[in-house]
Every structure is written in structure tokens, then in C-alpha cells.
Short mmCIF file of C-alpha atoms and ligand atoms in Angstrom, two decimals:
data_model
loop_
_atom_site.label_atom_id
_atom_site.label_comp_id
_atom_site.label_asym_id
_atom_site.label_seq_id
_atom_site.Cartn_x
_atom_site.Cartn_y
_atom_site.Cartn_z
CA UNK A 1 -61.53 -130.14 33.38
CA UNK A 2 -64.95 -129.19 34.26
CA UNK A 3 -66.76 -130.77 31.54
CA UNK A 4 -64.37 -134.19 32.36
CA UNK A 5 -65.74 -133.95 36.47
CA UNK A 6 -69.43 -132.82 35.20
CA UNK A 7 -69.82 -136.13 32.34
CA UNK A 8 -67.38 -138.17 34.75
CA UNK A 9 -69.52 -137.67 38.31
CA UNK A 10 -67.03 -140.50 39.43
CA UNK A 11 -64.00 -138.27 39.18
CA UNK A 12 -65.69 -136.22 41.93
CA UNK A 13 -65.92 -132.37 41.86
CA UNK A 14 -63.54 -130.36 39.75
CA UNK A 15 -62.51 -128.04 42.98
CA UNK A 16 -59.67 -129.89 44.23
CA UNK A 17 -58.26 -130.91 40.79
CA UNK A 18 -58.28 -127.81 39.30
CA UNK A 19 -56.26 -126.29 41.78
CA UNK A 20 -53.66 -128.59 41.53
CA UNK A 21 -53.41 -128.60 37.94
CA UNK A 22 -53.19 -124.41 38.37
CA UNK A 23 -50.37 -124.93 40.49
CA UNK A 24 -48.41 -127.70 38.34
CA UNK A 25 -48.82 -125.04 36.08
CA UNK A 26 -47.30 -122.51 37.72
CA UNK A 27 -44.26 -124.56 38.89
CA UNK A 28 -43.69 -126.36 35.65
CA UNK A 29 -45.59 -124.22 32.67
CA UNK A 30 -47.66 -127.11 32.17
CA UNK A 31 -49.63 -129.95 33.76
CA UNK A 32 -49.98 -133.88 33.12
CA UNK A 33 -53.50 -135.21 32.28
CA UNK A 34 -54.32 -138.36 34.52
CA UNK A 35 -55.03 -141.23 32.42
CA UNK A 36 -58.75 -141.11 33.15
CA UNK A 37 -58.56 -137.20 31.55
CA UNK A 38 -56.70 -138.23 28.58
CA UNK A 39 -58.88 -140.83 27.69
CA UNK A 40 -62.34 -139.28 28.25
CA UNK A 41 -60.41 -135.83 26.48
CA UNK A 42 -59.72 -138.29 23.29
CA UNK A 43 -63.41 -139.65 23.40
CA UNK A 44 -64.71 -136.35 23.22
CA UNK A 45 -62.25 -134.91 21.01
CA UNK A 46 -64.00 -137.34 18.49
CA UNK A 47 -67.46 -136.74 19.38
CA UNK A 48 -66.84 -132.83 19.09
CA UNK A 49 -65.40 -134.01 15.46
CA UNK A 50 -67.92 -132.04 12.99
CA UNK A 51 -67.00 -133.62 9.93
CA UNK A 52 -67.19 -136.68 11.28
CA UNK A 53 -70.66 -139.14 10.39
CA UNK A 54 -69.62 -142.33 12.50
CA UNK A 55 -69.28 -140.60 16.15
CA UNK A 56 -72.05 -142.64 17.32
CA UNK A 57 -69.30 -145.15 18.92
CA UNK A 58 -67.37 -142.58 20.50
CA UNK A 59 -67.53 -144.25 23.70
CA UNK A 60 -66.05 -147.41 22.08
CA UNK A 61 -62.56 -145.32 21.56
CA UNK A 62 -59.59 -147.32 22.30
CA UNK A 63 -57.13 -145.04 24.11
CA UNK A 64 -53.43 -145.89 24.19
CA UNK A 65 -51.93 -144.18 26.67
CA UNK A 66 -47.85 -143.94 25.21
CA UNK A 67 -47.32 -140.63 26.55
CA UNK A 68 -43.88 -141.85 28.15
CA UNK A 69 -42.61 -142.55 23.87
CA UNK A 70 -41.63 -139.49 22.56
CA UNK A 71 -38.27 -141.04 19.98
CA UNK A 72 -38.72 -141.84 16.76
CA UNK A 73 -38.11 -145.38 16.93
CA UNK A 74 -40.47 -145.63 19.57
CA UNK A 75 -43.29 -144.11 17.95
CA UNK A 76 -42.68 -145.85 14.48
CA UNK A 77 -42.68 -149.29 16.49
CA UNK A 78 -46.07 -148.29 18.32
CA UNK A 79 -47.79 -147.36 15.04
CA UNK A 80 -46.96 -150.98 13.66
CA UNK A 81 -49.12 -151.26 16.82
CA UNK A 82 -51.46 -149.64 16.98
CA UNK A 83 -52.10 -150.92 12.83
CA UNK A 84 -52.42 -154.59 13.91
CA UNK A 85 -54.84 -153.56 17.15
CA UNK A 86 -56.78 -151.38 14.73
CA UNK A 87 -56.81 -154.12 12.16
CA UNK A 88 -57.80 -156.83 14.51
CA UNK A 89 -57.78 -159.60 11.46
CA UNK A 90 -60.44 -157.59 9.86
CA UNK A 91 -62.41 -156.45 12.01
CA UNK A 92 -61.91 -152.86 12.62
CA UNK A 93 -61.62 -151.26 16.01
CA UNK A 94 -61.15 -147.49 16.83
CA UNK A 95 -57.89 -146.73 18.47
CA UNK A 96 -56.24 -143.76 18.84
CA UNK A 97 -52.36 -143.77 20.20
CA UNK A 98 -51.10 -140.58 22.55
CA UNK A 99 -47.46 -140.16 22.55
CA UNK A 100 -45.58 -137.61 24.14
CA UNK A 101 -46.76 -133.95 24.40
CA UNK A 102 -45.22 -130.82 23.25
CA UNK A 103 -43.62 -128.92 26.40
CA UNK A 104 -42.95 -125.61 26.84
CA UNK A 105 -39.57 -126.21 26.13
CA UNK A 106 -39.41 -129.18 23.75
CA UNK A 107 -41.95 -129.86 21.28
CA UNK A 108 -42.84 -133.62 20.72
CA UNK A 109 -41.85 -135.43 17.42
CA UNK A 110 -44.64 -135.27 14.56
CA UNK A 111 -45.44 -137.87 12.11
CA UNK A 112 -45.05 -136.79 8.54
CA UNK A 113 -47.37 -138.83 6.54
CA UNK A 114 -51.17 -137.54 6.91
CA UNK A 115 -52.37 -141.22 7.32
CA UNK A 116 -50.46 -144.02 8.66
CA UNK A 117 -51.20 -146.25 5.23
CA UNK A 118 -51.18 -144.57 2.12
CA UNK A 119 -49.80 -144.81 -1.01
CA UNK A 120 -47.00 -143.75 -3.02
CA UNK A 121 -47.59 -141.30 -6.23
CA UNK A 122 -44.92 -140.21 -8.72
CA UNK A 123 -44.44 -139.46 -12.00
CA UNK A 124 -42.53 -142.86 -13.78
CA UNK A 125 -41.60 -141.42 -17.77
CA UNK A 126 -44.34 -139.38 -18.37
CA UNK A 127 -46.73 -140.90 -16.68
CA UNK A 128 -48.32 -140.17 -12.97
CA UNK A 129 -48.14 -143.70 -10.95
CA UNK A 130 -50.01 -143.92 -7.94
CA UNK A 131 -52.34 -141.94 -5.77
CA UNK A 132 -51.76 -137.91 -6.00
CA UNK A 133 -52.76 -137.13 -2.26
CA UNK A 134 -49.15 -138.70 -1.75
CA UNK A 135 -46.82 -137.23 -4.27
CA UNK A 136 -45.37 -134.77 -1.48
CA UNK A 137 -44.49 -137.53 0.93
CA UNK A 138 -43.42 -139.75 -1.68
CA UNK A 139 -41.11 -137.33 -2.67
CA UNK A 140 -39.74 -136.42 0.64
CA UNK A 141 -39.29 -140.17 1.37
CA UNK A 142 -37.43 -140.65 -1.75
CA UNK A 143 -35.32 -137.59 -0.61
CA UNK A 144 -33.97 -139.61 2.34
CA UNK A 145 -33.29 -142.24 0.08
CA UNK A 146 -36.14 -144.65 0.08
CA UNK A 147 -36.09 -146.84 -3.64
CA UNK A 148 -40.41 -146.55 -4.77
CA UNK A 149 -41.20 -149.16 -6.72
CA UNK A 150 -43.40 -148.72 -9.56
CA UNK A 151 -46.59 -150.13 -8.45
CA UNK A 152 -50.06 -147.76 -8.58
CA UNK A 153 -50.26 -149.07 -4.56
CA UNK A 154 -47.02 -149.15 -2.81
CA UNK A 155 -47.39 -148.08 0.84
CA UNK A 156 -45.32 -145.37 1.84
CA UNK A 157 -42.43 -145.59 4.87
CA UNK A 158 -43.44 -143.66 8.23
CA UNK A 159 -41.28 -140.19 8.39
CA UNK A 160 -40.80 -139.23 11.76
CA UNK A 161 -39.07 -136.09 13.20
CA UNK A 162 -38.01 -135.88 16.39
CA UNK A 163 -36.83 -131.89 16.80
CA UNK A 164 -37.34 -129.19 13.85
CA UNK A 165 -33.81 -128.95 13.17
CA UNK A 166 -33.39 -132.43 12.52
CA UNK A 167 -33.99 -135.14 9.48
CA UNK A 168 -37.09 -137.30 9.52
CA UNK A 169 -36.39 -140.97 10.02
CA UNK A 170 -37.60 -143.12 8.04
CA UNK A 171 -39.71 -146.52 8.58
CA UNK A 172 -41.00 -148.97 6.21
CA UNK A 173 -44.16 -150.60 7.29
CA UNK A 174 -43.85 -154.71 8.20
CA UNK A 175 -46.19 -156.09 6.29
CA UNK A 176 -48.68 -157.55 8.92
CA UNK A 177 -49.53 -154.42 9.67
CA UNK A 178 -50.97 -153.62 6.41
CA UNK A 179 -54.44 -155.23 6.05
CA UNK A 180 -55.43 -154.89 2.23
CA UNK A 181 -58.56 -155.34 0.04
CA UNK A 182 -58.33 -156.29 -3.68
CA UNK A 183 -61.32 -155.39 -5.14
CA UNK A 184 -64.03 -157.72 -7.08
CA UNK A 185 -67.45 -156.91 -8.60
CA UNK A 186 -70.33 -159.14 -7.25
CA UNK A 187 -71.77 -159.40 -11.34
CA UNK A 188 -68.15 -158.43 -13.44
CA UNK A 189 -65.52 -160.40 -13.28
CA UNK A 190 -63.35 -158.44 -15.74
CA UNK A 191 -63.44 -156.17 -12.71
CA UNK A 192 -60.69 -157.91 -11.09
CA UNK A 193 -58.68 -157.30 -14.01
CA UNK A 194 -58.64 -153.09 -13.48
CA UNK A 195 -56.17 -154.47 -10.09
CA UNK A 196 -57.68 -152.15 -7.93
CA UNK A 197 -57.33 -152.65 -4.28
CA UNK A 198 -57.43 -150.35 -0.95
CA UNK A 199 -56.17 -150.11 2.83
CA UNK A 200 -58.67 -151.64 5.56
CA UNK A 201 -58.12 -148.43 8.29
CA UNK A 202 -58.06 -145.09 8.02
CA UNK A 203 -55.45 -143.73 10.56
CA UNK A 204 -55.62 -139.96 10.29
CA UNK A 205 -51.91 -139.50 11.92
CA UNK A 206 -51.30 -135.01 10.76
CA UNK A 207 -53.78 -133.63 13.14
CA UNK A 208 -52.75 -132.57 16.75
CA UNK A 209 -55.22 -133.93 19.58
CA UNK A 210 -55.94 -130.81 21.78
CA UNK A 211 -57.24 -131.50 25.16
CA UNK A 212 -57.15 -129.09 28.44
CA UNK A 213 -54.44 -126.82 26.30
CA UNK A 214 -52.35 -129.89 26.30
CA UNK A 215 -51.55 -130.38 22.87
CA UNK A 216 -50.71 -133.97 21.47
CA UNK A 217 -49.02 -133.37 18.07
CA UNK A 218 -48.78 -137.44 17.62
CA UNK A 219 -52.07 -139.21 18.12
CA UNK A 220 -52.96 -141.39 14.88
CA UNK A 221 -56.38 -142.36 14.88
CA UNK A 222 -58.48 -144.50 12.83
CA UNK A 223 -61.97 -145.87 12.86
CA UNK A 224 -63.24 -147.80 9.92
CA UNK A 225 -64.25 -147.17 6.06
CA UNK A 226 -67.36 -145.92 4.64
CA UNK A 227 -67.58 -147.14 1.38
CA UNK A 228 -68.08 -144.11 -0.52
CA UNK A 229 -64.69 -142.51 0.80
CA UNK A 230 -62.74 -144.97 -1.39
CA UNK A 231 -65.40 -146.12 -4.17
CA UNK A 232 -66.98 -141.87 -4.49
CA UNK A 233 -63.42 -140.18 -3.45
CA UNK A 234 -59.89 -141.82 -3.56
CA UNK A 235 -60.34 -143.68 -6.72
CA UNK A 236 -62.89 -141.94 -8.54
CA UNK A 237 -61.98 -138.17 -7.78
CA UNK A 238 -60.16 -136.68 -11.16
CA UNK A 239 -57.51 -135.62 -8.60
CA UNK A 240 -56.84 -138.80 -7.10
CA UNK A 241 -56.73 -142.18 -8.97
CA UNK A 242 -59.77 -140.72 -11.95
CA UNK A 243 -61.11 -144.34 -12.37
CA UNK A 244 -64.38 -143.64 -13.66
CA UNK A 245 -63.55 -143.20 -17.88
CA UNK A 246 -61.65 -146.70 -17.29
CA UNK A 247 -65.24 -148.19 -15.47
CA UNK A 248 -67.52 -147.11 -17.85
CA UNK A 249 -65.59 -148.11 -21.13
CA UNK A 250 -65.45 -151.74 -19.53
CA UNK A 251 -69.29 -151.36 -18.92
CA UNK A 252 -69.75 -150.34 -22.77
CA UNK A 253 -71.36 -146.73 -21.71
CA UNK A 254 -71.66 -144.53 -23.95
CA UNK A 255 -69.40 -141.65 -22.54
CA UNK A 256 -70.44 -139.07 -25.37
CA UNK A 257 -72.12 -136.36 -23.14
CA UNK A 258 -73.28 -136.09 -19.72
CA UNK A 259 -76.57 -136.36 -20.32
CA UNK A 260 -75.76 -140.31 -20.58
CA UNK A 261 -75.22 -140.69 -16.78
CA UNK A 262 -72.08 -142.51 -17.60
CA UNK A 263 -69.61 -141.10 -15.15
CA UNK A 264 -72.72 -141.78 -12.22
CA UNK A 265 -73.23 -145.51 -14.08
CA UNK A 266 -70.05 -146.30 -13.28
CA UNK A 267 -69.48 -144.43 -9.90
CA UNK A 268 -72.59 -146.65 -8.50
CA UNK A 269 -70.42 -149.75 -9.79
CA UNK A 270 -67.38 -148.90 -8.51
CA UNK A 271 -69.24 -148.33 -5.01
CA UNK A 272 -70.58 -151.25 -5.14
CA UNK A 273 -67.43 -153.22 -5.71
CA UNK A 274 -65.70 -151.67 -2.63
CA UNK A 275 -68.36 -152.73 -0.48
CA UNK A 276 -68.90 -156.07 -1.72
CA UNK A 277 -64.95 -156.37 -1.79
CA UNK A 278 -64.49 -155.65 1.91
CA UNK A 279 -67.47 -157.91 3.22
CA UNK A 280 -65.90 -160.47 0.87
CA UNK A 281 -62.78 -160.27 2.48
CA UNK A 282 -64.41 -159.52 6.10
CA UNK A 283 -63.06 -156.24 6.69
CA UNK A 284 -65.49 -153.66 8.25
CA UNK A 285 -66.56 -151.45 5.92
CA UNK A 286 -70.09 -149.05 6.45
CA UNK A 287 -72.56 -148.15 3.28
CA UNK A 288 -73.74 -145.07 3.56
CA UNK A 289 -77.21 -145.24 3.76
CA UNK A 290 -77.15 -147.35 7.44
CA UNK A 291 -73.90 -144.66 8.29
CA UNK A 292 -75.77 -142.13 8.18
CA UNK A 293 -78.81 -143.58 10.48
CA UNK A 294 -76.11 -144.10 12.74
CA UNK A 295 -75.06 -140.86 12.87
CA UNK A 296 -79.03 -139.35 12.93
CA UNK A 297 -79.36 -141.89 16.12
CA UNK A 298 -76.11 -140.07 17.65
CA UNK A 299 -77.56 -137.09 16.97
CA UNK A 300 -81.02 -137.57 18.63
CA UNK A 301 -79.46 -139.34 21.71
CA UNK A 302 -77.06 -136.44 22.15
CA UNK A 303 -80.25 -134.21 22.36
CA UNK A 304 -81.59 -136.32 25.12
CA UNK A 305 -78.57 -135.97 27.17
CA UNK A 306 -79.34 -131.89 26.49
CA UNK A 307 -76.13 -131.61 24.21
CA UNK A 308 -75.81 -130.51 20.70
CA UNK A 309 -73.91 -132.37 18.15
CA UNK A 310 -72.31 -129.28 16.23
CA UNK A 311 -71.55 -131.12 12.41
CA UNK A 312 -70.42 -129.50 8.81
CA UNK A 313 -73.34 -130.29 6.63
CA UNK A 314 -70.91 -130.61 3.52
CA UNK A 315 -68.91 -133.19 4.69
CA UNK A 316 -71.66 -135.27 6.47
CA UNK A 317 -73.53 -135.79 3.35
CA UNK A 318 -71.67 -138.52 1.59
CA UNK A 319 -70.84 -137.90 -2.36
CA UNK A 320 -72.94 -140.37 -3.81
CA UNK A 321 -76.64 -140.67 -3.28
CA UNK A 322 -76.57 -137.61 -0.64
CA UNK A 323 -80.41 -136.96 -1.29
CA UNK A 324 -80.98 -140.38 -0.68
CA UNK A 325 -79.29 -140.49 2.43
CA UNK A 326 -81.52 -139.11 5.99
CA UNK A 327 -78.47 -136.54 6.84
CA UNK A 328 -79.14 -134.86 3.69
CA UNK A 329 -82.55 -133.54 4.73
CA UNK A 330 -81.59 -131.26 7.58
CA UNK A 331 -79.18 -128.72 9.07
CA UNK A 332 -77.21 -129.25 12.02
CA UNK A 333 -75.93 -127.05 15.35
CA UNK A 334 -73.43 -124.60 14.12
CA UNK A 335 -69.55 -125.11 14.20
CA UNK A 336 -67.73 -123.57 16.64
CA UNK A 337 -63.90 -124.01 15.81
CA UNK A 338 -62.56 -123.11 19.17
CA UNK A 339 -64.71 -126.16 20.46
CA UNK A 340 -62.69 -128.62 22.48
CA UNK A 341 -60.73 -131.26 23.46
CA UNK A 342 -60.59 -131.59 19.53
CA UNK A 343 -58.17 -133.12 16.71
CA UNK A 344 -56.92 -129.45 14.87
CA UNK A 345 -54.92 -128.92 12.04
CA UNK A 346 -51.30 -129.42 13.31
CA UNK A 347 -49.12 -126.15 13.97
CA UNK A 348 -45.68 -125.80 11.71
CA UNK A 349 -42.94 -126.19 13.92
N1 LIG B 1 -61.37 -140.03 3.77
C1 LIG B 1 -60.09 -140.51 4.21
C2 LIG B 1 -59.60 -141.60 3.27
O1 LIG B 1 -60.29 -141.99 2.38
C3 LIG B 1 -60.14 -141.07 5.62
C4 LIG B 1 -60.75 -140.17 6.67
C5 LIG B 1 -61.18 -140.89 7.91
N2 LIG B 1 -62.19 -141.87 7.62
C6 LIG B 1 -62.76 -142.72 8.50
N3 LIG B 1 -63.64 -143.55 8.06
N4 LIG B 1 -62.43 -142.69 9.76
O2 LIG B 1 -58.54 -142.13 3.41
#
């Protein structure tokens, strides 16, 4: 509260506020955020984000304030939402949707799935179909019935629970809300041919947005792609969708030891085609080369406003190119984990 009155000299001194939020306190075990304090609480939640390299916008946040939905049906209907606001026909905008709090006597309904898009992975005969990072919801979803197809991208329903001792819900996605990228090569057209494609926003929707000691268990958020967290990551990790051996056979590398660079050969190319793919299709997607001046610029402007911009080295550095890359030549403020209003791991029930 006294950060929001100190960075918000609008909102007045904190005096008179915090005393009445002591004493909703006190009457009801817990206090409502004004709309003004949830939405500077979500900004800064971001910009306290450490593993985050794009919090240079974190002004630009777009706050929906849906703390008045806390049902299922509700909640699955705002996603759709907040999907097609985020999407914007391409080009991306950061949004982050707050529904209903937990209460000291009822604790709000939590979304499932870790991202609001993602896709299916299973095993079909023998075989592993899909992406691994969602093989747990997959399975859960086909629990409550849902029929997977067999496709390497099917996006998965929405599960949404309402109270611990109840079943999820479950809620396919319409497709409008779905904004996807096939992905080309700008020099290989047998490229096309691998039928790769990816999801146009990130919407991180398993963390809980802290803010005040109000915690917000349902707040997806999204902002937009770097290229190297699909091209360097979700399709080239051996974990995830291990596309590199299948690149560099169709490049003709020779893949007999290490020391041939293959597995980097074709990591560069498969890069490459993500970003080319996206601009092709004019979706917002960063490199990360002008990313990470971005997030150097954040850093120095922060310094000028006498604040620190605590960040995790490891996961600022992207995983391609990192030496080439300014963020790669420093250290940052230390991590303080109790630092907030922040997006934390969410709490079992
Ligand atoms: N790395 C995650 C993914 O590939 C997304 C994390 C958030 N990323 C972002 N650009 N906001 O799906």
C-alpha cells in the first residue's frame, strides 16, 4: 500500500487508506483492493518478475478487472476473452485477467492448464504424439472424458475447478480464440513439409498473482513470443517436441559427432523459421538480440528512477546465441523471493 501511494502521488498519502484497509481487515479477515491498487499491484507484479526479459512495457499492462467472476463458466468464457483481446488479429497485447480472490473462507476456483493454449501429448501405439509439457493435463482431460485426436498440435480444453472437493469442468477452446502460426523457412521450402506450427500468446494461467496479501489464484497473463522460446525450447528441447535430428537430416548435416555443429546448424535454422514465420503471418514475435536491449534499457531507466531491477541471470540469457546477446555480459541485483506484489508458484489446495 505504501509503495502504490509513494509511485502513485495521485492516490494521495497512504495514512488514511491504510487504516481503513486495517479495519476491513479486522471486521471481515480481509480487505478489497480498489481498482486503481489492483491494477498498479498487477503492473508491478510483472516488473518485480525476475525471470522475465520483456518488462520494459510493464506500464503497457492491460488489467481486467473480473474480480466479481469467480464460477467456472464464467471464468472459461472470460479466458476466450481475454485470448481474442490478447490476440488482437496479430498483434499482441499484454493482458492479464483478475478473477475472484481466495477468502478466508472460500478459496477461488484455479485454472488447471499451466497456459491457456497448449497442446495435447500422449502416447498413440507406441509412439509419444504431441508436446510432453502436456501429457499430465492431457491425461486429466481425457479422464473427464474429452476424445484427443491424434494430431502432434491439438489444443487442450480449459479445466476449471471451482472448490477442492469438486470435478474440474471442462472447456474446449472456440476456435477464434486460437491465433496459430504454421511455420515456413525464408530459403527451404521442404520446411513446410516437417508441419510444424505454434500458438501466437503465451498466457501463463498456474501462477497465483500476490498483491497486498491478497492472493489471486486465477490471473492468466500473457505478453508476446520471443523467438527462441519456441524455435531454442518447445520444439527443439529433447524433452519437448526433439526437432533438431529431423532439421539437420533435411539440411544433409552430417550428424556423426558433435564436433560437426549439427545439432547448433540446425537450431539457428529452426530459429530462424519461427521468426520469419510469425512476421510472415504478422504476429508479434521479438528476436532476441533487440529483446534483450529492451530489457538492458529497462534496466538502466529503472536505475534512474533509484530502483533496482532484481533478475535471474539464467533465465534472462536466452538459449541460443547468449554470448552474443548484451544481457549475457553482466550480473544483475539479487533475487529476493519474498519480493512483491508478484506472480508465485500457486499453493495446492
Ligand atoms: N516459455 C513459455 C512458452 O514457450 C512461455 C513463457 C512466457 N513467455 C512470454 N513471452 N511471455 O510457452
Amino acid at each position: 500500500m505504501r509503495q502504490f501511494h509513494h509511485e502513485q502521488p495521485v492516490a494521495g498519502p497512504p495514512g488514511p487508506r491504510l487504516r481503513a484497509v486495517l479495519d476491513e481487515i479486522d471486521r471481515t479477515g480481509s480487505y478489497r483492493h480498489t481498482r486503481a491498487e489492483l491494477t498498479y499491484g498487477a503492473k508491478l507484479a510483472w516488473r518485480n518478475a525476475a525471470r522475465c526479459i520483456g518488462r520494459l512495457y510493464w506500464r503497457s499492462l492491460l488489467v481486467r478487472d473480473l474480480r466479481h467472476l469467480a464460477s467456472a463458466d464464467d471464468i472459461a468464457a472470460e479466458c476466450f476473452e481475454h485470448l481474442r483481446l490478447a490476440g488482437n488479429g496479430g498483434r499482441i497485447r499484454p493482458v492479464v485477467s483478475v478473477f475472484a480472490p481466495d477468502r478466508p473462507d472460500r478459496p477461488a476456483a484455479r485454472i488447471l492448464n499451466q497456459q491457456l493454449v497448449r497442446y495435447a501429448g500422449h502416447r498413440v501405439g507406441g509412439e509419444f504424439v504431441g508436446d510432453p509439457a502436456g501429457a499430465a493435463l492431457t491425461a486429466r482431460a481425457r479422464d473427464l472424458g474429452w476424445k484427443c485426436a491424434e494430431d502432434r498440435f491439438e489444443v487442450l480444453p480449459l479445466l476449471i475447478q471451482e472448490r477442492p472437493d469438486g470435478p474440474p469442468a471442462r472447456y474446449e477452446l472456440p476456435d477464434d480464440t486460437t491465433l496459430e502460426v504454421p511455420l515456413l523457412h525464408p530459403d527451404h521450402d521442404w520446411f513446410a513439409e516437417l508441419g510444424l506450427r505454434w500458438y501466437a500468446v503465451p498466457a501463463i494461467s498456474d501462477l497465483t498473482l500476490e498483491i497486498g496479501g491478497v492472493r489471486y489464484p486465477t490471473a492468466p497473463f500473457n505478453g508476446w513470443y520471443m523467438g527462441t522460446e519456441i524455435g531454442a525450447r518447445n520444439l527443439a528441447d529433447a524433452d519437448r517436441y526433439d526437432m533438431l535430428g529431423t532439421v539437420a537430416e533435411r539440411l544433409g548435416l552430417d550428424t556423426s559427432g558433435h564436433r560437426t555443429l549439427w545439432r547448433d546448424r540446425a537450431l539457428i535454422e529452426l530459429n530462424l523459421a519461427v521468426l520469419h514465420s510469425f512476421q510472415q503471418a504478422g504476429v508479434t514475435i521479438a528476436d532476441h538480440h533487440t529483446e534483450s536491449e529492451r530489457f538492458l534499457r529497462h534496466v538502466a531507466q529503472e536505475k534512474r528512477l533509484g530502483r533496482p531491477t532484481p533478475a535471474d541471470w539464467s533465465w534472462i540469457v536466452p538459449p541460443v546465441s547468449g554470448g552474443l546477446t548484451p544481457v549475457y555480459h553482466r550480473y544483475y541485483d539479487p533475487v529476493d523471493p519474498a519480493l512483491r506484489p508478484a506472480f508465485v508458484p500457486r499453493e495446492a489446495w
